XYZ file of C-alpha atoms in Angstrom:
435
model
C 0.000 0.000 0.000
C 2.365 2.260 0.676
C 4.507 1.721 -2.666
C 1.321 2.251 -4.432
C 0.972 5.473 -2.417
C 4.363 6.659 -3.392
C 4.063 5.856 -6.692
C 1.107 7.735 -7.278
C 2.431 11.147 -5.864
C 4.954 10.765 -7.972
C 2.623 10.358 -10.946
C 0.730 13.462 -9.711
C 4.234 14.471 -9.564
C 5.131 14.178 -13.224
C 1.266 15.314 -14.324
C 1.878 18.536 -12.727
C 5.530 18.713 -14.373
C 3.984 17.684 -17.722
C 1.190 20.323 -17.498
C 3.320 22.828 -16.904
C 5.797 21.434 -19.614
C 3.491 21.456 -22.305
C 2.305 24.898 -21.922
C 6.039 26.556 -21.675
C 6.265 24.355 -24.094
C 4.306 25.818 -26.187
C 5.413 29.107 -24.799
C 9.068 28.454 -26.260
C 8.341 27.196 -29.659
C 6.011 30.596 -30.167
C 9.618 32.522 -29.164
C 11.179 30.105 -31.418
C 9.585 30.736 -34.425
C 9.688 34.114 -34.184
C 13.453 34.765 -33.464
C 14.126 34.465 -37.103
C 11.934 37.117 -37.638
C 13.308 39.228 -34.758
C 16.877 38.505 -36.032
C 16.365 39.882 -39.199
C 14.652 43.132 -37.842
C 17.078 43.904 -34.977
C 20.977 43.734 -34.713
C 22.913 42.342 -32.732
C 23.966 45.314 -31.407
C 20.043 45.837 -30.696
C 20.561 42.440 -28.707
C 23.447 43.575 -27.358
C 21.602 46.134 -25.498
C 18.506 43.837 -24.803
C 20.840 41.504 -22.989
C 22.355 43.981 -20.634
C 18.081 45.363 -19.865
C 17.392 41.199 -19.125
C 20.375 41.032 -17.056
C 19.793 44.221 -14.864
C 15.761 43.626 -14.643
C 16.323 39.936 -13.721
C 19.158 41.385 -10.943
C 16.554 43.872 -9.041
C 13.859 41.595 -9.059
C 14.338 39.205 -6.366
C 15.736 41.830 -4.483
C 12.531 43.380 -4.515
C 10.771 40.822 -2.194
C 13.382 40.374 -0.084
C 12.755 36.426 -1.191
C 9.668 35.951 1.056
C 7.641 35.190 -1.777
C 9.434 31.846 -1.675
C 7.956 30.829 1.081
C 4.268 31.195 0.081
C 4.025 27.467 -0.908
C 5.227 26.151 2.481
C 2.648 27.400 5.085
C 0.193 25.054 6.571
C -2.490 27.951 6.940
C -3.785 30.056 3.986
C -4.239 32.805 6.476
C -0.104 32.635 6.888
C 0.710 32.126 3.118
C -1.582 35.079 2.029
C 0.218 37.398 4.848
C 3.246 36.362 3.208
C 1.895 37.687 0.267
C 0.789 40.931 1.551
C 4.537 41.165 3.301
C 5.990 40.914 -0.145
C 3.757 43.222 -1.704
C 4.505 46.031 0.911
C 7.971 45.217 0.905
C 8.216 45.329 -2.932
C 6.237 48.664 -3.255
C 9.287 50.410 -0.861
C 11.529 48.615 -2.645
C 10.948 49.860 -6.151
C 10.655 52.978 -5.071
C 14.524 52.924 -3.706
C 15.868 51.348 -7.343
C 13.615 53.574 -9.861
C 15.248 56.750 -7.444
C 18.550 54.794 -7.559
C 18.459 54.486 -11.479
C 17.184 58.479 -11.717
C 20.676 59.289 -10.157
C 23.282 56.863 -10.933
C 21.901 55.032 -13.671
C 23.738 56.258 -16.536
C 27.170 56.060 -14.613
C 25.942 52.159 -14.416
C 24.826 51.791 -17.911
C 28.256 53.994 -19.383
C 30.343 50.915 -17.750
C 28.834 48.512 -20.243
C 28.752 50.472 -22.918
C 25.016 51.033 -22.642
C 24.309 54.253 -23.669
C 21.617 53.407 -25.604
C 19.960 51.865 -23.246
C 20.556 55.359 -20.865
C 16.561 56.390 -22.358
C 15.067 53.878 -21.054
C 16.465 53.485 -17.514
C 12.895 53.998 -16.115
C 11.796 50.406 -18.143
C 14.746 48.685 -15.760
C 12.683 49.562 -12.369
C 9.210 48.659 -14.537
C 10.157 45.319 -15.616
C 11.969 44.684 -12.090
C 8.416 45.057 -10.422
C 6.402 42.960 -12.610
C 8.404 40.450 -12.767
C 8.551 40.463 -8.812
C 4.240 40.343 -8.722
C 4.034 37.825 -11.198
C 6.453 35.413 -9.394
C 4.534 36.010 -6.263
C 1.337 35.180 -7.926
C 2.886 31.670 -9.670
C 3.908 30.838 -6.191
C 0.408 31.012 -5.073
C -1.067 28.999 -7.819
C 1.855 26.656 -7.374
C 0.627 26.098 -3.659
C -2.970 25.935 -5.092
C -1.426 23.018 -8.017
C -3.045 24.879 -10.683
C -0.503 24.179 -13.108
C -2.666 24.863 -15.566
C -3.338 28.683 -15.033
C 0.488 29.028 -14.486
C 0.867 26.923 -18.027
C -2.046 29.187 -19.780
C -0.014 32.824 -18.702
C 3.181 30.974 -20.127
C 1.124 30.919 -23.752
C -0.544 34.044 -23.571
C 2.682 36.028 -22.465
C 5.076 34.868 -25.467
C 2.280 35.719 -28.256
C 1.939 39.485 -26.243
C 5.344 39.567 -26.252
C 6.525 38.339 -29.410
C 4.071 40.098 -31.170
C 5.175 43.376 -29.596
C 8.584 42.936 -30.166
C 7.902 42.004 -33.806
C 5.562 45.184 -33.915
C 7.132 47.484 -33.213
C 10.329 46.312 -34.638
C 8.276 46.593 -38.060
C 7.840 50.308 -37.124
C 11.768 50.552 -36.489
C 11.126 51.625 -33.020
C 14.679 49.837 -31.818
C 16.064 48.610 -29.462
C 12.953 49.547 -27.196
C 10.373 47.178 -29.338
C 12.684 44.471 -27.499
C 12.441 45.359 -24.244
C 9.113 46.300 -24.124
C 8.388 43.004 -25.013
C 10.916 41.393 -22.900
C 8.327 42.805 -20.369
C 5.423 41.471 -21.677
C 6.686 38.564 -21.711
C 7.717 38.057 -18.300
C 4.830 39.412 -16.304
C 1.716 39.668 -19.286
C -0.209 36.927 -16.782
C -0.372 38.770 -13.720
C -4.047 39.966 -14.102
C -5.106 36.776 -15.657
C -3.620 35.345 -12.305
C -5.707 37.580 -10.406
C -8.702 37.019 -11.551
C -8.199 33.424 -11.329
C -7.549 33.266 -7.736
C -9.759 36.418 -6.721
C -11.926 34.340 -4.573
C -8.663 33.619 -2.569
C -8.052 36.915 -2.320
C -11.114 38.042 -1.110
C -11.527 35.697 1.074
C -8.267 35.814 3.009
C -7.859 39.602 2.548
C -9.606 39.826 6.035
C -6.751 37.369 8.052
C -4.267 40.008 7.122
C -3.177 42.101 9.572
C 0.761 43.961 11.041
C 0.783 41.202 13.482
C -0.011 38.709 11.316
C 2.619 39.832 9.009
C 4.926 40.439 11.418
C 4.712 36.813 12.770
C 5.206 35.640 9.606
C 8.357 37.475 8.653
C 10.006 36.068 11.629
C 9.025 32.565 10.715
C 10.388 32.786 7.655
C 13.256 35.063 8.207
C 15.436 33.121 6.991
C 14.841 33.721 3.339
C 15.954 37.666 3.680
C 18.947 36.478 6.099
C 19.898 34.100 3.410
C 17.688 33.719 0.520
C 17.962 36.909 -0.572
C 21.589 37.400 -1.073
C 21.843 33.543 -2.405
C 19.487 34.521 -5.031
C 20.923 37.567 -5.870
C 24.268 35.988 -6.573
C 22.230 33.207 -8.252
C 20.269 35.418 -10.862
C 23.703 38.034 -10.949
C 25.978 35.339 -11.811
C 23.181 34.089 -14.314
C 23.036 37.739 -16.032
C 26.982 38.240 -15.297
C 28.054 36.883 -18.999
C 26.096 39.443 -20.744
C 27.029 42.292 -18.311
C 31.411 41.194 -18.528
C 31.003 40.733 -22.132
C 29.298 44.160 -22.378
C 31.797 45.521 -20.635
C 34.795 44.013 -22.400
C 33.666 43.896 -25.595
C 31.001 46.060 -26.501
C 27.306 45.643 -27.462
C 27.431 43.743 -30.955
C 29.330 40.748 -29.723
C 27.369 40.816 -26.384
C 24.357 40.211 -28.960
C 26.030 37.201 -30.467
C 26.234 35.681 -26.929
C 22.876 37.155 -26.084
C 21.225 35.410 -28.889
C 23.560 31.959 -28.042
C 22.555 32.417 -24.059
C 18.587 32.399 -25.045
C 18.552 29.751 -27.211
C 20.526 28.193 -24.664
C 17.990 28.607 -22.093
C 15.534 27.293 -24.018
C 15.516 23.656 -22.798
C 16.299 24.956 -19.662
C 13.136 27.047 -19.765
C 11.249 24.558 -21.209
C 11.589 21.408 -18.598
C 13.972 23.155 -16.299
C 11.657 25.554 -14.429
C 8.389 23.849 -14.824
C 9.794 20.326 -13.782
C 11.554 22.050 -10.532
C 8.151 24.076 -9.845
C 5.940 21.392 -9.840
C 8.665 19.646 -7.757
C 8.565 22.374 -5.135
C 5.152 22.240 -4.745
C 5.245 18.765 -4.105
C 8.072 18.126 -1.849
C 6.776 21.396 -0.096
C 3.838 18.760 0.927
C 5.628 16.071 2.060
C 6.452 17.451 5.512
C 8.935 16.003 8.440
C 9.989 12.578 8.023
C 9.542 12.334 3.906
C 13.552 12.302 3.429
C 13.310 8.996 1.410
C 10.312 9.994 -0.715
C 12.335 13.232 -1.768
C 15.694 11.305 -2.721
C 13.488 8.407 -4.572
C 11.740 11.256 -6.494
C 14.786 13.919 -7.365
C 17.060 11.126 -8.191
C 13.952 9.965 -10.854
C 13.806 13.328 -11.792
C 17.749 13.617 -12.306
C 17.429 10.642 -14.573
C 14.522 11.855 -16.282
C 16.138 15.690 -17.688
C 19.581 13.552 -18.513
C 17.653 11.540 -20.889
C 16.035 14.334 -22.549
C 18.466 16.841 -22.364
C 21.476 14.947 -23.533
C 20.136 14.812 -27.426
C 19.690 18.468 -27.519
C 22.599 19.099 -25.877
C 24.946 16.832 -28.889
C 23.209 18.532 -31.553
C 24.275 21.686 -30.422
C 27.652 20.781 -29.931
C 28.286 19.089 -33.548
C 25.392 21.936 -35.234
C 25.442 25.120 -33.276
C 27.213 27.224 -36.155
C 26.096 26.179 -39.301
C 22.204 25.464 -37.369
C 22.318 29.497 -36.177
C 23.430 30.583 -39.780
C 20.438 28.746 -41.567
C 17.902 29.836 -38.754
C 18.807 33.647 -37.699
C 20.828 34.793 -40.883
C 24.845 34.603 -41.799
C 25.925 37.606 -39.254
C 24.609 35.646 -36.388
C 26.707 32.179 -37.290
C 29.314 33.539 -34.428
C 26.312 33.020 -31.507
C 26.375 29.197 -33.266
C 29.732 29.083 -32.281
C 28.942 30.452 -28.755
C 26.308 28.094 -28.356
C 28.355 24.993 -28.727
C 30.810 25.755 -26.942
C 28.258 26.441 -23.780
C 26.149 23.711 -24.626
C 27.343 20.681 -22.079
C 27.338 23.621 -18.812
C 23.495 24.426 -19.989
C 23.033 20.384 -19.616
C 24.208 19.866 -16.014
C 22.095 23.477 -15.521
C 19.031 21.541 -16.708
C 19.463 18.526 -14.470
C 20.287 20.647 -11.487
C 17.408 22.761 -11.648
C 14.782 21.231 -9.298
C 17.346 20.152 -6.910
C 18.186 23.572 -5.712
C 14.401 23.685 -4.422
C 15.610 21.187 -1.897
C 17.332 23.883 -0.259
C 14.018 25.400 0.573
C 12.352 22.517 1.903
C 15.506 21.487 4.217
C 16.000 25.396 5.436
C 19.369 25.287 4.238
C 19.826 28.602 3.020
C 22.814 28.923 3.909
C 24.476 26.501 1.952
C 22.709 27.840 -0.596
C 24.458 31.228 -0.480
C 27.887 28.953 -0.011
C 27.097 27.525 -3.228
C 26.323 31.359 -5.261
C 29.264 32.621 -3.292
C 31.274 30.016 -5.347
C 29.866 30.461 -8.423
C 29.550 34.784 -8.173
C 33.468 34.149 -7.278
C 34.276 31.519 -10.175
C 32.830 34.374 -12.961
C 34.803 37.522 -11.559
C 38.051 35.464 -11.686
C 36.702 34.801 -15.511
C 36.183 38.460 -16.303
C 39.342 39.432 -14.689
C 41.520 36.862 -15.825
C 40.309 37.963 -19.656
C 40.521 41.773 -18.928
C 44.636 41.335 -17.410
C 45.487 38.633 -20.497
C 43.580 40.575 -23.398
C 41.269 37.487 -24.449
C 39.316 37.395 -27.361
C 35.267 36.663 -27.221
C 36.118 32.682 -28.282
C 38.500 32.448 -24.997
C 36.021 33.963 -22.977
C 33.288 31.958 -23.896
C 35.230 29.258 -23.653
C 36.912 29.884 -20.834
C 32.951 30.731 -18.926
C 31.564 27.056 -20.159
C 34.324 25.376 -18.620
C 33.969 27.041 -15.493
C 30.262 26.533 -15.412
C 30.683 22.929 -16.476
C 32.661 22.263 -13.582
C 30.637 24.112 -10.896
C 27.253 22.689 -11.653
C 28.721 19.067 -11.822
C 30.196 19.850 -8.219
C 26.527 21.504 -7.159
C 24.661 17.879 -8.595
C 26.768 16.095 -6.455
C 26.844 18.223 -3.300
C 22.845 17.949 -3.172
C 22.260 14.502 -4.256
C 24.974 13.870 -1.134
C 23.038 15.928 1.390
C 19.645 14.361 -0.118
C 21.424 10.944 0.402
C 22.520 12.045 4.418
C 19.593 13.116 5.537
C 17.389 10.184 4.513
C 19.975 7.486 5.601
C 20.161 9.505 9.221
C 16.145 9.792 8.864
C 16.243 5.735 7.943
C 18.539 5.288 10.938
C 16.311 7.083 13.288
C 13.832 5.011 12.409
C 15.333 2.525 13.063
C 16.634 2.938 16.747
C 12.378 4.173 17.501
């Protein structure tokens, strides 16, 4: 009885991974049939500068929350999880106020560094996208604790046609590079009203149990996602971005397209089965509760399996294809992102597997090996930057020289959370045991 029981969670497991699959799926392929479009109606240099706004917006927005958000799946009570979600609403509110008055005064000295000054007009759309982005996470995070895949799957579809379509668009009506980044933010946060109508009944309804104390309470509780969240997933989502902002720097805003273009086709996979697999797989271990140690290492070492299967083709036919693939697809001036591509291609692998085991961090409290492991890896990159500034490098070493090092690390993060996955169910086996 109970192997039956195990085995189906874990098929409600993999439903709500392949619900939420199929509609980034479908998500994706819209943004992949139209960046041969959008390569023949911006430049790389247009990319150039889109990178740099992805890497800066993605930057500020966890910040904004202060990480709490995370936490919203993990409460017992609804009446706790939807003060969590008034505590990261107030909390981003202040916050966005500090970084659009911090971009007003010191933005361009920012933006001049990476040889941005294009990009100098539109500070203000840095501090926009930063905010959206921050609501709509905390509103997938609620329908993740509700399961409705679904919804979360539907906002995936409906934000890539907004935002495609605006990008396109306006790119048409050679309003560039800001048709990009206008859509970039469509793209990212075009489901936040859909999500609140959806679960507008929840808010209603709970909208009474908030209250200071309430709040309060629940910031304590969870305090350890500012303490240690926070700056974890700040080095997290900056040494993400970091490429694009050290290649800006070094080498200006056309080849910073090239590896723009190679990063997001890249992160396609990773998008696609990546985030929804280790989503649904949050809000499932986030069920479990004490004493499920074994259920979570027999489900993320099935999960493990599962993205190495279907990762590893993609991953070879960018290695042997990436160059000549790119030049058919996006045009001849973009076969040098090709080359980018397969170079990165077995680091974006290990990225893919790794994924849903960082949620495990969550679940286990153990933030603080979490900001260990982004230490290492914000560390790693800034010897990669500066080791290319002092020697000169060209674009090939750097890239080069950045998929090795990211090869490496997430191969040593697999390990180091499959191990502590491993310890804690043997102690929790043990214990059970001795009782």
């Amino acid at each position: 009885m109970r192997t039956a029981h195990r085995s189906g969670e874990m098929g409600k497991v993999f439903k709500g991974m392949a619900t939420l699959a199929l509609g980034t799926g479908a998500a994706r392929l819209i943004g992949i049939a139209a960046i041969p479009i959008l390569t023949r109606l911006y430049t790389p240099a247009d990319y150039g500068v889109l990178s740099v706004y992805v890497a800066l917006v993605a930057s500020i927005a966890p910040v904004l929350t202060l990480r709490y958000v995370l936490a919203i799946p993990l409460p017992r009570s609804d009446a706790t999880a939807m003060n969590l979600m008034a505590l990261s609403a107030a909390i981003c509110a202040v916050a966005a106020s500090i970084v659009f008055t911090s971009l007003w005064a010191f933005g361009d000295t920012l933006l001049s560094w990476m040889s941005m000054e294009k990009l100098s007009v539109w500070w203000w759309l840095i501090a926009l996208g930063g905010l959206f982005v921050a609501l709509y996470e905390a509103l997938t995070l609620w329908a993740t604790r509700r399961r409705a895949y679904k919804d979360i799957a539907q906002t995936k579809v409906t934000q890539s046609v907004m935002g495609e379509s605006v990008k396109i668009g306006l790119g048409l009506l050679a309003m560039k590079p800001v048709g990009l980044l206008l859509g970039h933010i469509v793209e990212q946060s075009g489901g936040i009203t859909s999500l609140i109508v959806r679960f507008r009944t929840d808010l209603r309804r709970l909208a009474k149990r908030i209250s200071l104390g309430r709040m309060r309470v629940a910031a304590r509780t969870y305090r350890g996602f500012p303490a240690y969240r926070l700056p974890s997933q700040f080095l997290l989502v900056f040494s993400t971005q970091a490429p694009a902002m050290f290649s800006a720097a070094l080498y200006g805003a056309a080849a910073t397209g090239q590896l723009g273009l190679a990063l997001m086709a890249l992160a396609i996979p990773a998008n696609l089965i990546g985030q929804s697999v280790g989503q649904a797989f949050y809000g499932e271990i986030a069920r479990f509760g004490k004493g499920s140690e074994q259920r979570i290492k027999q489900l993320s070492i099935s999960v493990q399996l599962r993205l190495f299967a279907l990762g590893l083709p993609v991953t070879l036919a960018l290695v042997f294809l990436g160059r000549p693939v790119f030049g058919l697809m996006f045009g001849h001036e973009w076969k040098e992102a090709g080359l980018y591509a397969s170079i990165l291609a077995p680091y974006v692998l290990l990225q893919l597997t790794s994924a849903p085991l960082m949620q495990v961090m969550n679940v286990y409290n153990a933030q603080g090996r979490f900001l260990l492991i982004n230490i290492l890896r914000t560390a790693g990159l800034l010897g990669v930057y500066f080791a290319c500034k002092a020697l000169a490098l060209d674009e090939v070493h750097f890239v080069s020289l950045l998929g090795g090092f990211l090869f490496a690390f997430y191969l040593l993060v697999t390990w180091f959370i499959i191990h502590l996955i491993s310890k804690r169910a043997r102690l929790a086996s043990l214990a059970a045991d001795q009782a």
